[in-house]
Short mmCIF file of C-alpha atoms in Angstrom, two decimals:
data_model
loop_
_atom_site.label_atom_id
_atom_site.label_comp_id
_atom_site.label_asym_id
_atom_site.label_seq_id
_atom_site.Cartn_x
_atom_site.Cartn_y
_atom_site.Cartn_z
CA MET T 26 4.21 14.03 -22.27
CA GLN T 27 3.28 11.45 -19.68
CA ILE T 28 3.87 12.00 -15.93
CA HIS T 29 3.58 9.69 -12.99
CA VAL T 30 0.68 10.53 -10.50
CA VAL T 31 -0.53 8.93 -7.24
CA LYS T 32 -3.07 6.39 -8.39
CA SER T 33 -3.95 5.03 -4.67
CA LYS T 34 -3.04 5.53 -1.21
CA ILE T 35 -3.71 3.70 2.06
CA HIS T 36 -2.85 5.94 4.67
CA ARG T 37 -1.48 4.95 8.10
CA VAL T 38 -1.93 0.94 8.54
CA LYS T 39 -0.13 -0.91 11.10
CA VAL T 40 1.89 -3.90 10.26
CA THR T 41 0.43 -7.07 11.39
CA GLY T 42 3.16 -9.51 10.29
CA ALA T 43 6.68 -9.76 8.86
CA ASP T 44 7.58 -13.24 7.25
CA LEU T 45 11.06 -13.28 6.21
CA ASN T 46 10.89 -16.90 4.67
CA TYR T 47 8.19 -15.85 1.96
CA ILE T 48 9.25 -15.45 -1.57
CA GLY T 49 8.28 -11.82 -1.56
CA SER T 50 5.73 -8.93 -1.53
CA ILE T 51 3.12 -7.24 0.74
CA THR T 52 -0.01 -9.16 1.74
CA ILE T 53 -3.10 -6.45 2.19
CA ASP T 54 -6.49 -7.19 3.27
CA GLU T 55 -8.49 -7.52 0.00
CA ASP T 56 -11.03 -5.14 1.33
CA LEU T 57 -8.25 -2.49 1.64
CA MET T 58 -6.95 -3.35 -1.86
CA ASP T 59 -10.47 -2.93 -3.47
CA ALA T 60 -11.07 0.30 -1.62
CA ALA T 61 -7.88 1.59 -3.01
CA ASN T 62 -8.25 0.20 -6.50
CA ILE T 63 -4.98 -1.82 -6.20
CA ILE T 64 -4.72 -5.01 -7.88
CA GLU T 65 -3.00 -8.28 -7.30
CA GLY T 66 0.56 -7.99 -8.55
CA GLU T 67 0.53 -4.22 -8.63
CA LYS T 68 3.78 -2.43 -7.62
CA VAL T 69 3.33 -0.68 -4.26
CA GLN T 70 5.62 1.78 -2.42
CA ILE T 71 5.78 1.45 1.18
CA VAL T 72 6.65 4.35 3.32
CA ASN T 73 7.44 3.27 7.10
CA ASN T 74 6.48 6.19 9.40
CA ASN T 75 8.38 4.62 12.31
CA ASN T 76 11.95 4.13 10.58
CA GLY T 77 11.74 6.25 7.43
CA GLU T 78 12.35 3.43 5.16
CA ARG T 79 10.95 3.40 1.78
CA LEU T 80 10.70 0.28 -0.53
CA GLU T 81 8.76 -1.05 -3.32
CA THR T 82 7.32 -4.60 -3.86
CA TYR T 83 3.99 -5.96 -5.16
CA ALA T 84 0.57 -6.55 -3.60
CA ILE T 85 -0.90 -9.85 -3.08
CA PRO T 86 -4.49 -10.10 -1.40
CA GLY T 87 -5.01 -11.13 2.20
CA PRO T 88 -8.18 -12.42 3.81
CA ARG T 89 -11.04 -9.98 3.74
CA ASN T 90 -11.99 -8.01 6.86
CA SER T 91 -8.59 -9.08 8.52
CA GLY T 92 -6.71 -6.12 8.62
CA GLU T 93 -3.86 -8.08 7.40
CA ILE T 94 -0.56 -6.04 6.52
CA THR T 95 2.16 -8.41 6.26
CA LEU T 96 5.56 -7.64 4.78
CA ASN T 97 7.03 -10.80 3.22
CA GLY T 98 10.56 -11.79 1.90
CA ALA T 99 13.51 -9.36 2.28
CA ALA T 100 11.03 -6.53 2.89
CA ALA T 101 10.15 -8.07 6.30
CA ARG T 102 13.56 -6.86 7.80
CA ARG T 103 12.76 -3.21 7.00
CA VAL T 104 9.54 -3.36 9.28
CA ALA T 105 8.48 -4.51 12.62
CA PRO T 106 4.91 -5.39 13.73
CA GLY T 107 3.10 -2.31 14.85
CA ASP T 108 5.03 0.06 12.58
CA VAL T 109 2.72 2.61 10.69
CA LEU T 110 2.96 2.56 7.01
CA ILE T 111 1.57 4.37 4.12
CA LEU T 112 0.98 2.39 0.80
CA ILE T 113 1.11 4.22 -2.40
CA THR T 114 0.72 3.24 -6.14
CA TYR T 115 1.18 5.39 -9.09
CA ALA T 116 -0.08 5.74 -12.62
CA ILE T 117 1.59 7.03 -15.93
CA MET T 118 -0.85 9.37 -17.75
CA GLU T 119 -1.03 12.32 -19.91
CA ILE T 120 -0.67 15.69 -18.31
CA GLU T 121 -4.43 16.74 -19.27
CA GLU T 122 -5.74 13.37 -17.89
CA ALA T 123 -3.72 13.66 -14.72
CA LYS T 124 -5.22 17.15 -14.05
CA VAL T 125 -8.69 15.61 -13.61
CA PHE T 126 -7.75 12.33 -12.43
CA LYS T 127 -8.93 11.75 -8.53
CA PRO T 128 -6.86 8.99 -6.74
CA ALA T 129 -8.32 6.39 -4.49
CA LEU T 130 -7.48 7.65 -1.11
CA VAL T 131 -8.34 5.27 1.87
CA PHE T 132 -7.86 6.03 5.78
CA PRO T 133 -8.73 2.90 7.58
CA ASN T 134 -9.14 2.50 11.23
CA GLU T 135 -5.72 2.96 12.71
CA GLU T 136 -5.86 0.44 15.51
CA THR T 137 -7.62 -2.50 13.24
CA ASN T 138 -6.59 -1.31 9.67
CA LEU T 139 -10.22 -2.07 8.88
CA LEU T 140 -12.47 0.28 6.72
CA ARG T 141 -14.49 2.64 9.06
#
């Protein structure tokens, strides 16, 4: 049997932009993506602490050390700059593997979105 488990989590980052006219996705500072082991194109669940919205899209890298967290396309309607988000990715694995797996948990600076 295989189960879904948390692979990565970026905890409490602030939205820096919302670009309705972009094709879609979430732009994430590439330093944060690396720290959380998130790759370009990977599905990301977004939890908005300000309004309770939950949505899924895919990650694209933003400039390193920029703190950028921009929701693009239709997802831009579900956030506002300054909203606090939790970004989560999941993996599918066998139960025995899941029991010993350790997710990448990232807690950036809440004001700047930069790694501490």
